[in-house]
Amino acid sequence: MNRGNGLWRLIGITSLITTIVFICGFGFAMNDILNPRQAPSLGDLGEPEQSYVKDDVIHVTALGDSLTKGTGDSTGEGYVKQTIKLMEGKYDKPVKLLNNLAINGMRADQLVEKLKSDKGYRLAVSEADIILLTIGGNDLFRFARGGNAASKQDAAADNTAENEASSSQTDDDIEDQISLEEVKTNLAEGVGLLRQTLELLNSINPDARIVYIGLYNPFYDVAELRDGSLQVQDWNRAAYDVIHRYPNMLLVPTSDLFEKNLTRYLASDHFHPNHDGYAAIAQRIVQAID
Amino acid sequence: MSSLLPLVRNETIKVWKKKRFFVVILVLLVLIPVFTYAQMKVALNNRDKFDDWRLQLQQKITDYQNQLSSDRIPEEWKQSRRIAVQQLQYYLDHDVNPDSPNAVTFSRSFVEASITMFIPLLVLAVASDLVSGERSTGTIKMLLTRPVRRWKILLSKLIALTLYVSLTLLATIILSYLISGIFFGYGGWTLPVFTGFVIQGSEVDSSAVHAVPQWYYLFMSAGLTWLSAMTIACLALMVSVLVRSTAASIVTMMAAIIAGSILTNMASSWHTAKYIFSVNLDLTNYLAGSPPPIEGMSLLFSVSVLAVWAVAAIIVSFSVFTKQDMLN
């Protein structure tokens, strides 16, 4: 009986106190959610931690559009991961991907915006030794801006295995969607934004090597759109205009790779490279960097 | 009132002697190390891939953004992703790591993750045979032949149950803190956590967001969890009064809880489902600022729904218990 008494006291008092604490917690939570105080100054959150990126490793940050994302590669590697593998072989040093911040359908103006304001982007850029960049494809072929066509292609590319059938519809659709006139007007604006992007990257991290992967014309085999290659070359020429001024920047051309190898190197969406196409790009990059 | 305290004492000791609470502790002792190990694997993997949590957070944001561009993902899902992106971005902008590995963060997320299924299950271990157990063993007759009013007996059971619900939750928090601390370290009490995100459609209004220390956040989530656990306890008591066998009473309650969590995951367009109690259990969602499972739900709404269910359960159990024939 005595032991029962002690047990009861222990259980009773502990659980009574906890019950009261939990009821108070509930009250405070209700109060906090229903009457949120105005945001206090967040200055007292403590010093930001020092970054602890190691020195004996080559750090790579990849930025840009679906090409950098690796859309179309059924293994998911894209050119970024393949480049890193090849670089490890070349330098005999560990090479590490800090971030692949590519977003499907990204345009140069969006990237400029991110680089200006987004802390995460700036951090990833500032800590990189090598920056891999593809941008401009969506600016030049602005039909992607409509959203529908672009995301349809992304969706198709996401699961090439399931969507083999989609390749048959591409040729006719694409001709309807692209007018070369439109591409010409997009060119000037896009190049300006590319210049801004590169300047921003250089100002955030002047020590990093910046590798810009040039555009290619995925529609070279469509007779009406073959002239698009001229615009693509104009773009690459304009990009080189900016790039050759900076000793730490490099333009890796890709247009020649794809012209005669469209069926071999393009994914079923007839726009993005497939695994082999990305492998070819990765080889180019590793050959070109010093 | 003087006759109630011995009754509560009697009920409390009875539950203890039946070793129901030991089962709860045992389950916790087995499961928390499993979750801790899984969490540690994730942390190790992240440390391997990312040198800096900010880069990892940025990658998470980018991955979410890429998911948004796919047409195959349902719109409701995209909306929750859009909200998550904005919240993560807020953390990144203010240089706060939302999941820094430490024991307090683990306990906090463990409580948040178990509010809909795990805690209710533990509560059922105690609550489900409170009345039906006595009936199947026949001891209910002994209890009722005493010169005490029936409602007092049931009330004493309800009070004892409340005490055990608190103890269960306390044990969950303490054990998850102690066990995960072995791997993650015992710090993290004062780390800032953001709360007060207001969701409007797919936009997050962060004007009311404020940082609270993590211990305060844990305190608040524990309070909210306690309320949902109490609702489950009241309902389980009712079922235990209505159903003869303990097994049937556990199955009934589990079915209701699991049905609720399935409905929640369906991002239901069936709007009246929001009046079901088990859809409303996830109160800590409102603290974290996650979008509610069904549009139009708010903290006040969920708390009211839970309260109505709990009160109705108490009324039913009392009116049935005081009139019921105890045959066997």
Coordinates of C-alpha atoms in Angstrom, one line a residue:
Chain A
M1 CA 0.0 0.0 0.0
N2 CA 2.8 2.4 0.9
R3 CA 4.6 1.7 -2.3
G4 CA 1.4 2.3 -4.2
N5 CA 1.1 5.6 -2.5
G6 CA 4.6 6.7 -3.6
L7 CA 4.0 5.5 -7.1
W8 CA 0.8 7.4 -7.3
R9 CA 2.4 10.6 -6.0
L10 CA 5.2 10.3 -8.6
I11 CA 2.9 9.6 -11.5
G12 CA 0.3 12.0 -10.4
I13 CA 2.5 15.0 -9.8
T14 CA 4.7 14.5 -12.9
S15 CA 1.8 14.0 -15.2
L16 CA -0.2 16.9 -13.7
I17 CA 2.8 19.2 -14.2
T18 CA 3.3 18.0 -17.8
T19 CA -0.4 18.4 -18.5
I20 CA -0.3 22.0 -17.3
V21 CA 2.9 22.7 -19.4
F22 CA 1.3 21.2 -22.5
I23 CA -1.8 23.2 -22.0
C24 CA 0.3 26.4 -21.7
G25 CA 2.2 25.4 -24.8
F26 CA -1.0 25.0 -26.7
G27 CA -2.1 28.4 -25.5
F28 CA 1.1 30.0 -26.6
A29 CA 0.9 28.3 -29.9
M30 CA -2.7 29.5 -30.5
N31 CA -1.6 33.0 -29.5
D32 CA 1.5 33.0 -31.7
I33 CA -0.4 31.8 -34.8
L34 CA -3.5 33.9 -34.4
N35 CA -1.8 37.1 -33.3
P36 CA 1.6 37.0 -35.1
R37 CA 3.8 39.7 -33.7
Q38 CA 5.3 41.9 -36.3
A39 CA 8.6 40.6 -37.5
P40 CA 11.3 41.7 -35.1
S41 CA 14.7 42.7 -36.4
L42 CA 16.6 39.6 -37.5
G43 CA 19.9 41.1 -36.9
D44 CA 20.5 39.3 -33.7
L45 CA 20.6 35.9 -35.2
G46 CA 24.3 35.6 -34.8
E47 CA 27.2 35.7 -37.1
P48 CA 27.0 33.7 -40.3
E49 CA 29.1 30.7 -40.1
Q50 CA 32.3 30.7 -42.0
S51 CA 32.2 28.6 -45.1
Y52 CA 34.1 25.4 -44.8
V53 CA 34.8 24.5 -48.4
K54 CA 38.1 22.6 -48.6
D55 CA 41.0 23.9 -50.6
D56 CA 42.5 20.8 -52.1
V57 CA 39.4 20.0 -54.2
I58 CA 38.3 21.6 -57.4
H59 CA 34.8 23.0 -56.9
V60 CA 32.4 23.2 -59.8
T61 CA 29.1 25.1 -59.9
A62 CA 26.7 24.6 -62.8
L63 CA 24.2 27.3 -63.8
G64 CA 21.7 27.7 -66.6
D65 CA 18.9 26.0 -68.4
S66 CA 17.7 22.5 -69.2
L67 CA 21.0 21.6 -70.9
T68 CA 22.9 22.0 -67.7
K69 CA 20.1 20.3 -65.9
G70 CA 20.7 17.3 -68.1
T71 CA 17.2 17.1 -69.6
G72 CA 17.1 14.4 -72.3
D73 CA 19.8 12.2 -70.7
S74 CA 18.0 9.1 -69.6
T75 CA 20.8 8.3 -67.1
G76 CA 20.4 11.7 -65.5
E77 CA 24.1 12.6 -65.7
G78 CA 23.9 15.4 -68.3
Y79 CA 27.2 17.0 -69.4
V80 CA 27.9 18.3 -65.9
K81 CA 28.5 15.0 -64.1
Q82 CA 30.3 13.6 -67.1
T83 CA 32.6 16.6 -67.2
I84 CA 33.4 16.2 -63.6
K85 CA 34.3 12.6 -64.1
L86 CA 36.6 13.4 -67.0
M87 CA 38.1 16.3 -65.1
E88 CA 39.0 14.0 -62.2
G89 CA 40.9 11.8 -64.7
K90 CA 42.6 14.8 -66.2
Y91 CA 43.7 16.6 -63.0
D92 CA 44.1 13.5 -60.8
K93 CA 42.5 15.6 -58.1
P94 CA 39.1 15.3 -56.5
V95 CA 36.5 17.4 -58.3
K96 CA 33.3 18.2 -56.5
L97 CA 30.0 19.6 -57.8
L98 CA 29.0 22.3 -55.3
N99 CA 25.6 22.9 -56.9
N100 CA 23.8 22.3 -60.1
L101 CA 21.4 25.2 -60.0
A102 CA 20.0 24.8 -63.5
I103 CA 16.3 25.1 -64.0
N104 CA 14.4 23.8 -67.0
G105 CA 13.4 26.7 -69.3
M106 CA 15.5 29.3 -67.6
R107 CA 16.2 32.4 -69.6
A108 CA 19.0 34.9 -69.3
D109 CA 16.9 37.6 -67.7
Q110 CA 15.8 35.2 -64.9
L111 CA 19.4 34.2 -64.3
V112 CA 20.5 37.8 -64.1
E113 CA 17.7 38.4 -61.5
K114 CA 18.8 35.3 -59.5
L115 CA 22.5 36.4 -59.6
K116 CA 21.6 39.9 -58.4
S117 CA 19.4 39.0 -55.5
D118 CA 19.6 35.3 -54.6
K119 CA 22.0 34.6 -51.8
G120 CA 22.2 30.9 -52.5
Y121 CA 23.2 31.5 -56.1
R122 CA 25.8 34.1 -55.1
L123 CA 27.2 31.8 -52.5
A124 CA 27.5 28.9 -54.9
V125 CA 29.1 31.1 -57.5
S126 CA 31.5 32.7 -55.0
E127 CA 32.8 29.4 -53.8
A128 CA 33.4 27.8 -57.2
D129 CA 36.7 27.3 -59.0
I130 CA 35.0 26.5 -62.2
I131 CA 31.5 27.7 -63.4
L132 CA 29.8 25.8 -66.1
L133 CA 27.1 27.8 -67.9
T134 CA 24.5 27.3 -70.6
I135 CA 22.0 30.0 -71.2
G136 CA 20.4 31.7 -74.1
G137 CA 18.6 28.8 -75.8
N138 CA 15.3 29.8 -74.3
D139 CA 15.9 33.4 -75.1
L140 CA 16.7 32.8 -78.7
F141 CA 13.9 30.3 -79.4
R142 CA 11.4 32.3 -77.5
F143 CA 8.6 29.9 -78.4
A144 CA 9.6 28.3 -75.2
R145 CA 8.4 31.4 -73.4
G146 CA 4.8 30.4 -74.0
G147 CA 5.5 27.8 -71.4
N148 CA 3.3 25.1 -72.8
A149 CA 5.7 23.9 -75.5
A150 CA 8.7 24.1 -73.3
S151 CA 7.2 22.2 -70.4
K152 CA 5.8 19.6 -72.8
Q153 CA 9.2 19.0 -74.1
D154 CA 10.6 18.9 -70.6
A155 CA 8.0 16.4 -69.5
A156 CA 8.8 14.4 -72.6
A157 CA 12.5 14.5 -71.9
D158 CA 12.0 13.6 -68.3
N159 CA 10.9 10.2 -69.2
T160 CA 12.3 9.5 -72.6
A161 CA 11.8 5.8 -72.1
E162 CA 8.0 6.2 -71.7
N163 CA 7.6 8.8 -74.3
E164 CA 9.4 7.5 -77.4
A165 CA 6.2 8.1 -79.3
S166 CA 6.5 11.9 -78.8
S167 CA 9.4 12.1 -81.3
S168 CA 7.1 11.5 -84.2
Q169 CA 5.0 14.7 -83.5
T170 CA 8.0 17.0 -83.2
D171 CA 8.9 18.1 -86.7
D172 CA 5.5 19.4 -87.8
D173 CA 4.9 21.2 -84.5
I174 CA 8.2 22.9 -84.4
E175 CA 7.8 24.5 -87.8
D176 CA 4.6 26.0 -86.7
Q177 CA 6.0 27.4 -83.6
I178 CA 9.2 29.0 -84.7
S179 CA 9.5 31.9 -87.1
L180 CA 13.0 33.0 -87.9
E181 CA 12.0 36.6 -87.9
E182 CA 11.1 36.3 -84.2
V183 CA 14.4 34.6 -83.5
K184 CA 16.3 37.6 -85.0
T185 CA 14.5 40.1 -82.8
N186 CA 15.3 38.0 -79.8
L187 CA 18.9 37.9 -80.6
A188 CA 19.9 41.4 -79.7
E189 CA 18.1 41.5 -76.4
G190 CA 19.4 38.1 -75.4
V191 CA 23.0 38.9 -76.1
G192 CA 22.7 42.0 -73.8
L193 CA 21.4 39.8 -71.0
L194 CA 24.2 37.3 -71.6
R195 CA 26.7 40.1 -71.3
Q196 CA 25.1 41.1 -68.0
T197 CA 25.1 37.5 -66.8
L198 CA 28.8 37.1 -67.5
E199 CA 29.7 40.4 -65.9
L200 CA 27.8 39.5 -62.8
L201 CA 29.5 36.2 -62.5
N202 CA 32.8 37.9 -62.9
S203 CA 32.0 40.5 -60.3
I204 CA 30.8 37.9 -57.8
N205 CA 33.8 35.6 -58.3
P206 CA 36.6 37.1 -60.4
D207 CA 38.9 34.1 -59.7
A208 CA 36.7 31.4 -61.1
R209 CA 37.1 30.1 -64.5
I210 CA 33.8 30.5 -66.4
V211 CA 33.0 28.0 -69.2
Y212 CA 30.2 29.0 -71.4
I213 CA 28.8 26.3 -73.6
G214 CA 27.7 27.7 -77.0
L215 CA 24.4 27.1 -78.6
Y216 CA 23.6 24.6 -81.4
N217 CA 20.7 24.4 -83.8
P218 CA 18.6 21.4 -83.0
F219 CA 16.6 21.9 -86.2
Y220 CA 19.4 21.7 -88.7
D221 CA 17.7 18.7 -90.4
V222 CA 14.5 20.7 -91.0
A223 CA 15.0 22.4 -94.3
E224 CA 13.0 25.5 -93.4
L225 CA 14.8 26.0 -90.2
R226 CA 18.3 25.3 -91.3
D227 CA 18.9 29.1 -91.5
G228 CA 18.4 29.1 -87.8
S229 CA 22.0 28.0 -87.6
L230 CA 23.0 31.5 -88.8
Q231 CA 21.2 33.0 -85.8
V232 CA 22.9 30.5 -83.6
Q233 CA 26.2 31.4 -85.0
D234 CA 25.4 35.1 -84.6
W235 CA 24.6 34.4 -81.0
N236 CA 27.8 32.5 -80.4
R237 CA 29.8 35.2 -82.1
A238 CA 28.2 37.9 -79.9
A239 CA 28.9 35.8 -76.9
Y240 CA 32.5 35.4 -77.9
D241 CA 32.6 39.2 -78.2
V242 CA 32.1 39.4 -74.4
I243 CA 34.0 36.3 -73.4
H244 CA 37.3 37.0 -75.2
R245 CA 37.7 40.2 -73.1
Y246 CA 38.0 38.2 -69.9
P247 CA 41.1 36.0 -69.5
N248 CA 39.2 33.6 -67.2
M249 CA 36.3 32.9 -69.6
L250 CA 36.0 30.3 -72.2
L251 CA 33.5 29.6 -75.0
V252 CA 33.1 26.0 -75.9
P253 CA 31.3 25.6 -79.2
T254 CA 28.9 22.8 -79.8
S255 CA 27.1 23.6 -83.0
D256 CA 29.4 21.6 -85.2
L257 CA 28.9 18.5 -83.0
F258 CA 25.3 18.3 -83.7
E259 CA 24.9 19.3 -87.3
K260 CA 25.6 15.9 -88.8
N261 CA 24.8 13.9 -85.8
L262 CA 21.3 15.0 -84.9
T263 CA 19.8 11.6 -84.8
R264 CA 22.7 10.2 -82.8
Y265 CA 23.1 13.0 -80.3
L266 CA 19.6 14.3 -79.8
A267 CA 17.0 13.0 -77.3
S268 CA 13.6 12.0 -78.5
D269 CA 12.2 15.5 -77.9
H270 CA 14.4 16.6 -80.8
F271 CA 15.7 19.5 -78.8
H272 CA 17.9 18.4 -75.9
P273 CA 21.0 16.2 -76.3
N274 CA 20.8 12.6 -75.2
H275 CA 23.4 10.9 -73.1
D276 CA 25.9 10.6 -76.0
G277 CA 25.3 14.2 -77.0
Y278 CA 26.1 15.3 -73.4
A279 CA 29.2 13.1 -73.4
A280 CA 30.4 14.8 -76.5
I281 CA 29.9 18.2 -74.9
A282 CA 31.7 17.1 -71.7
Q283 CA 34.7 15.9 -73.7
R284 CA 34.9 19.3 -75.5
I285 CA 34.9 21.1 -72.2
V286 CA 37.6 19.0 -70.6
Q287 CA 39.7 19.3 -73.7
A288 CA 39.4 23.1 -73.7
I289 CA 40.0 24.0 -70.1
D290 CA 43.6 24.2 -69.0
Chain B
M1 CA -15.0 15.8 -5.1
S2 CA -13.3 14.2 -2.2
S3 CA -14.4 10.8 -3.4
L4 CA -13.0 11.4 -6.9
L5 CA -9.3 11.6 -6.0
P6 CA -9.0 8.0 -4.7
L7 CA -10.8 6.8 -7.8
V8 CA -8.3 8.6 -10.1
R9 CA -5.5 7.2 -8.0
N10 CA -7.0 3.8 -8.4
E11 CA -7.3 4.1 -12.1
T12 CA -3.8 5.5 -12.6
I13 CA -2.2 2.7 -10.6
K14 CA -4.3 0.2 -12.5
V15 CA -3.1 1.3 -15.9
W16 CA 0.5 1.3 -14.5
K17 CA 0.1 -2.2 -13.1
K18 CA -1.3 -3.4 -16.4
K19 CA 2.0 -2.4 -17.9
R20 CA 0.4 -0.5 -20.8
F21 CA 2.7 2.4 -20.3
F22 CA 5.7 0.1 -20.4
V23 CA 4.6 -1.0 -23.8
V24 CA 4.6 2.6 -24.9
I25 CA 8.1 3.2 -23.6
L26 CA 9.3 -0.1 -25.2
V27 CA 7.9 0.9 -28.6
L28 CA 9.6 4.3 -28.3
L29 CA 12.9 2.7 -27.3
V30 CA 12.8 0.5 -30.3
L31 CA 11.6 3.0 -32.9
I32 CA 13.5 6.2 -32.0
P33 CA 16.9 4.6 -32.6
V34 CA 15.7 3.4 -36.0
F35 CA 14.6 6.9 -37.0
T36 CA 17.8 8.4 -35.5
Y37 CA 19.9 6.0 -37.6
A38 CA 17.9 6.9 -40.7
Q39 CA 18.3 10.6 -40.0
M40 CA 22.0 10.1 -39.4
K41 CA 22.4 8.4 -42.8
V42 CA 20.7 11.3 -44.4
A43 CA 23.0 13.8 -42.6
L44 CA 26.1 11.8 -43.5
N45 CA 25.0 11.6 -47.1
N46 CA 24.5 15.4 -47.2
R47 CA 27.8 16.0 -45.6
D48 CA 29.4 13.9 -48.2
K49 CA 27.8 15.7 -51.1
F50 CA 27.7 19.3 -49.8
D51 CA 30.3 21.1 -47.8
D52 CA 28.0 23.8 -46.8
W53 CA 24.4 23.5 -45.7
R54 CA 23.6 26.7 -47.7
L55 CA 24.6 25.0 -50.9
Q56 CA 22.4 22.0 -50.0
L57 CA 19.5 24.2 -49.2
Q58 CA 20.0 26.0 -52.5
Q59 CA 20.0 22.7 -54.4
K60 CA 16.8 21.7 -52.7
I61 CA 15.2 24.9 -53.8
T62 CA 16.4 24.4 -57.3
D63 CA 15.1 20.8 -57.4
Y64 CA 11.7 22.0 -56.2
Q65 CA 11.7 24.7 -58.9
N66 CA 12.5 22.1 -61.5
Q67 CA 9.6 19.9 -60.4
L68 CA 7.3 22.9 -60.8
S69 CA 8.0 23.0 -64.6
S70 CA 6.7 19.5 -65.2
D71 CA 3.2 19.1 -66.5
R72 CA 2.8 15.7 -64.9
I73 CA 2.7 17.0 -61.3
P74 CA -0.8 17.8 -60.0
E75 CA -1.6 21.4 -59.3
E76 CA -2.2 21.0 -55.6
W77 CA 1.2 19.5 -55.2
K78 CA 2.9 22.2 -57.2
Q79 CA 1.2 24.7 -54.9
S80 CA 2.7 23.2 -51.8
R81 CA 6.1 23.1 -53.5
R82 CA 5.9 26.7 -54.4
I83 CA 5.2 27.6 -50.8
A84 CA 8.0 25.4 -49.7
V85 CA 10.4 27.1 -52.1
Q86 CA 9.5 30.5 -50.7
Q87 CA 9.9 29.4 -47.1
L88 CA 13.3 27.8 -47.8
Q89 CA 14.3 30.9 -49.6
Y90 CA 13.4 32.9 -46.5
Y91 CA 15.6 30.7 -44.4
L92 CA 18.5 31.0 -46.9
D93 CA 18.1 34.7 -47.1
H94 CA 18.4 35.0 -43.3
D95 CA 21.2 32.5 -43.1
V96 CA 19.4 30.1 -40.9
N97 CA 19.7 26.4 -41.4
P98 CA 16.2 24.9 -41.1
D99 CA 17.4 21.4 -40.4
S100 CA 20.7 21.6 -38.7
P101 CA 21.4 18.2 -37.1
N102 CA 21.0 18.3 -33.4
A103 CA 18.9 16.6 -30.7
V104 CA 16.3 19.4 -30.3
T105 CA 15.7 19.6 -34.1
F106 CA 15.3 15.8 -34.2
S107 CA 12.8 15.9 -31.3
R108 CA 10.9 18.7 -32.9
S109 CA 10.6 17.0 -36.2
F110 CA 9.9 13.7 -34.6
V111 CA 6.9 15.1 -32.7
E112 CA 5.8 16.9 -35.8
A113 CA 6.0 13.8 -37.9
S114 CA 4.3 11.5 -35.4
I115 CA 1.3 13.8 -34.6
T116 CA -1.0 12.2 -37.1
M117 CA -0.2 8.5 -36.7
F118 CA 2.4 7.5 -34.1
I119 CA 1.3 9.5 -31.1
P120 CA -2.4 8.5 -31.6
L121 CA -1.3 4.9 -31.8
L122 CA 0.6 5.2 -28.5
V123 CA -2.4 6.8 -26.9
L124 CA -4.6 4.0 -28.1
A125 CA -2.3 1.5 -26.3
V126 CA -3.5 3.0 -23.0
A127 CA -7.0 4.3 -23.9
S128 CA -8.5 1.4 -25.9
D129 CA -9.0 -1.1 -23.1
L130 CA -9.8 1.4 -20.3
V131 CA -13.4 0.2 -20.2
S132 CA -13.7 -2.7 -22.7
G133 CA -10.7 -4.4 -20.9
E134 CA -12.5 -4.3 -17.6
R135 CA -15.5 -5.7 -19.3
S136 CA -13.8 -8.6 -20.9
T137 CA -12.1 -9.6 -17.6
G138 CA -15.3 -9.0 -15.7
T139 CA -13.7 -6.6 -13.2
I140 CA -16.2 -3.9 -14.2
K141 CA -18.8 -5.6 -12.1
M142 CA -16.6 -5.3 -9.0
L143 CA -16.1 -1.6 -9.8
L144 CA -19.7 -0.9 -10.3
T145 CA -20.9 -2.6 -7.1
R146 CA -19.1 -0.1 -5.1
P147 CA -21.2 2.8 -3.7
V148 CA -19.9 5.3 -6.2
R149 CA -21.9 6.9 -9.0
R150 CA -21.1 5.6 -12.4
W151 CA -20.3 9.0 -13.9
K152 CA -17.6 9.4 -11.3
I153 CA -16.0 6.1 -12.3
L154 CA -15.9 7.1 -15.9
L155 CA -14.7 10.6 -15.0
S156 CA -11.8 9.1 -13.0
K157 CA -10.9 7.0 -16.0
L158 CA -10.9 10.1 -18.2
I159 CA -8.7 12.0 -15.8
A160 CA -6.3 9.1 -15.5
L161 CA -6.2 8.9 -19.3
T162 CA -5.4 12.6 -19.6
L163 CA -2.5 12.1 -17.2
Y164 CA -1.2 9.2 -19.3
V165 CA -1.5 11.1 -22.6
S166 CA 0.7 13.8 -21.1
L167 CA 3.2 11.2 -19.8
T168 CA 3.3 9.5 -23.3
L169 CA 4.0 12.8 -25.0
L170 CA 6.6 13.7 -22.4
A171 CA 8.3 10.3 -22.8
T172 CA 8.3 10.7 -26.6
I173 CA 10.0 14.1 -26.4
I174 CA 12.5 13.1 -23.7
L175 CA 13.5 9.8 -25.2
S176 CA 13.9 11.2 -28.7
Y177 CA 16.1 14.0 -27.2
L178 CA 18.2 11.6 -25.2
I179 CA 18.6 9.0 -27.9
S180 CA 19.2 11.3 -30.9
G181 CA 21.6 13.4 -28.8
I182 CA 24.0 10.5 -28.7
F183 CA 24.6 11.0 -32.4
F184 CA 23.7 14.6 -33.1
G185 CA 24.8 16.3 -29.8
Y186 CA 22.5 17.7 -27.2
G187 CA 22.7 21.4 -28.4
G188 CA 20.3 23.4 -30.4
W189 CA 17.9 24.8 -27.8
T190 CA 18.4 28.4 -28.9
L191 CA 18.7 28.0 -32.6
P192 CA 16.2 30.3 -34.4
V193 CA 13.2 28.8 -36.1
F194 CA 10.8 30.9 -38.3
T195 CA 7.1 30.8 -37.7
G196 CA 4.2 32.9 -38.8
F197 CA 4.2 32.3 -42.6
V198 CA 0.8 33.2 -43.8
I199 CA -0.3 31.4 -47.0
Q200 CA -2.5 33.1 -49.5
G201 CA -3.2 30.8 -52.5
S202 CA 0.3 29.8 -53.6
E203 CA 2.0 32.9 -52.2
V204 CA 3.6 33.1 -48.9
D205 CA 3.1 36.3 -46.9
S206 CA 6.2 36.7 -44.8
S207 CA 5.4 40.0 -43.2
A208 CA 4.4 38.4 -39.9
V209 CA 7.3 35.9 -39.9
H210 CA 9.3 36.0 -36.7
A211 CA 12.2 34.0 -35.3
V212 CA 11.6 32.0 -32.1
P213 CA 14.2 30.0 -30.2
Q214 CA 13.9 26.3 -30.9
W215 CA 12.9 25.3 -27.4
Y216 CA 9.9 27.7 -27.6
Y217 CA 8.9 26.2 -30.9
L218 CA 9.2 22.7 -29.4
F219 CA 7.1 23.8 -26.4
M220 CA 4.4 25.2 -28.8
S221 CA 4.3 22.1 -31.0
A222 CA 4.1 19.9 -27.9
G223 CA 1.1 21.8 -26.8
L224 CA -0.6 21.4 -30.2
T225 CA 0.3 17.7 -30.3
W226 CA -1.2 17.3 -26.8
L227 CA -4.5 18.7 -28.0
S228 CA -4.7 16.3 -30.9
A229 CA -3.7 13.4 -28.7
M230 CA -6.4 14.3 -26.2
T231 CA -9.0 14.3 -29.0
I232 CA -7.9 10.8 -29.9
A233 CA -8.0 9.8 -26.2
C234 CA -11.6 11.0 -25.8
L235 CA -12.7 9.2 -29.0
A236 CA -10.9 6.0 -27.9
L237 CA -12.6 6.2 -24.6
M238 CA -16.0 6.4 -26.3
V239 CA -15.2 3.5 -28.6
S240 CA -14.0 1.5 -25.6
V241 CA -17.3 2.2 -23.8
L242 CA -19.3 1.2 -26.9
V243 CA -17.4 -1.9 -28.0
R244 CA -17.1 -5.0 -25.9
S245 CA -13.6 -6.2 -27.0
T246 CA -10.3 -4.3 -26.8
A247 CA -9.2 -5.6 -30.2
A248 CA -12.3 -4.3 -31.9
S249 CA -11.9 -0.9 -30.2
I250 CA -8.3 -0.6 -31.3
V251 CA -9.1 -1.6 -34.9
T252 CA -12.0 0.9 -35.0
M253 CA -9.9 3.8 -33.9
M254 CA -6.9 2.8 -36.1
A255 CA -9.2 2.6 -39.1
A256 CA -10.5 6.0 -38.5
I257 CA -7.0 7.5 -38.0
I258 CA -5.5 5.8 -41.1
A259 CA -8.5 6.8 -43.2
G260 CA -7.9 10.4 -42.2
S261 CA -4.2 10.3 -43.1
I262 CA -5.1 8.8 -46.5
L263 CA -7.7 11.5 -47.1
T264 CA -5.1 14.1 -46.2
N265 CA -2.6 12.8 -48.7
M266 CA -5.1 12.8 -51.5
A267 CA -5.1 16.6 -51.4
S268 CA -8.7 16.2 -51.5
S269 CA -11.1 18.1 -53.6
W270 CA -13.8 16.7 -51.4
H271 CA -14.3 19.7 -49.2
T272 CA -16.6 18.3 -46.6
A273 CA -13.8 15.9 -45.6
K274 CA -12.4 18.7 -43.5
Y275 CA -15.0 18.1 -40.9
I276 CA -13.5 14.6 -40.2
F277 CA -11.4 14.7 -37.0
S278 CA -8.5 12.7 -38.4
V279 CA -8.0 15.1 -41.2
N280 CA -7.5 17.9 -38.6
L281 CA -5.0 16.2 -36.4
D282 CA -1.9 17.8 -37.9
L283 CA -2.0 21.0 -35.9
T284 CA 1.8 21.6 -36.0
N285 CA 1.3 22.2 -39.7
Y286 CA -0.1 25.6 -38.9
L287 CA 3.0 26.5 -36.8
A288 CA 5.4 25.5 -39.6
G289 CA 3.2 27.3 -42.2
S290 CA 2.6 24.3 -44.4
P291 CA -0.5 24.6 -46.6
P292 CA -3.5 22.8 -45.0
P293 CA -4.6 19.5 -46.7
I294 CA -7.9 21.0 -47.7
E295 CA -8.5 24.6 -48.7
G296 CA -10.2 26.7 -46.1
M297 CA -8.8 25.0 -43.0
S298 CA -7.1 27.1 -40.4
L299 CA -5.8 26.6 -36.9
L300 CA -9.0 27.9 -35.3
F301 CA -11.1 25.7 -37.6
S302 CA -9.1 22.5 -36.8
V303 CA -9.1 23.1 -33.1
S304 CA -12.9 23.7 -33.2
V305 CA -13.5 20.5 -35.2
L306 CA -11.3 18.5 -32.8
A307 CA -13.1 20.1 -29.8
V308 CA -16.5 19.3 -31.1
W309 CA -15.5 15.7 -31.8
A310 CA -14.0 15.4 -28.3
V311 CA -16.9 16.9 -26.5
A312 CA -19.4 14.8 -28.5
A313 CA -17.4 11.7 -27.6
I314 CA -17.4 12.5 -24.0
I315 CA -21.1 13.1 -24.0
V316 CA -21.8 9.9 -25.7
S317 CA -19.5 7.9 -23.5
F318 CA -21.0 9.3 -20.3
S319 CA -24.6 8.9 -21.4
V320 CA -24.0 5.3 -22.6
F321 CA -21.9 4.3 -19.6
T322 CA -24.3 5.5 -17.0
K323 CA -27.3 3.7 -18.5
Q324 CA -25.6 0.6 -19.9
D325 CA -26.5 -2.9 -18.6
M326 CA -23.4 -4.8 -17.6
L327 CA -24.3 -8.3 -18.6
N328 CA -21.4 -10.5 -19.8

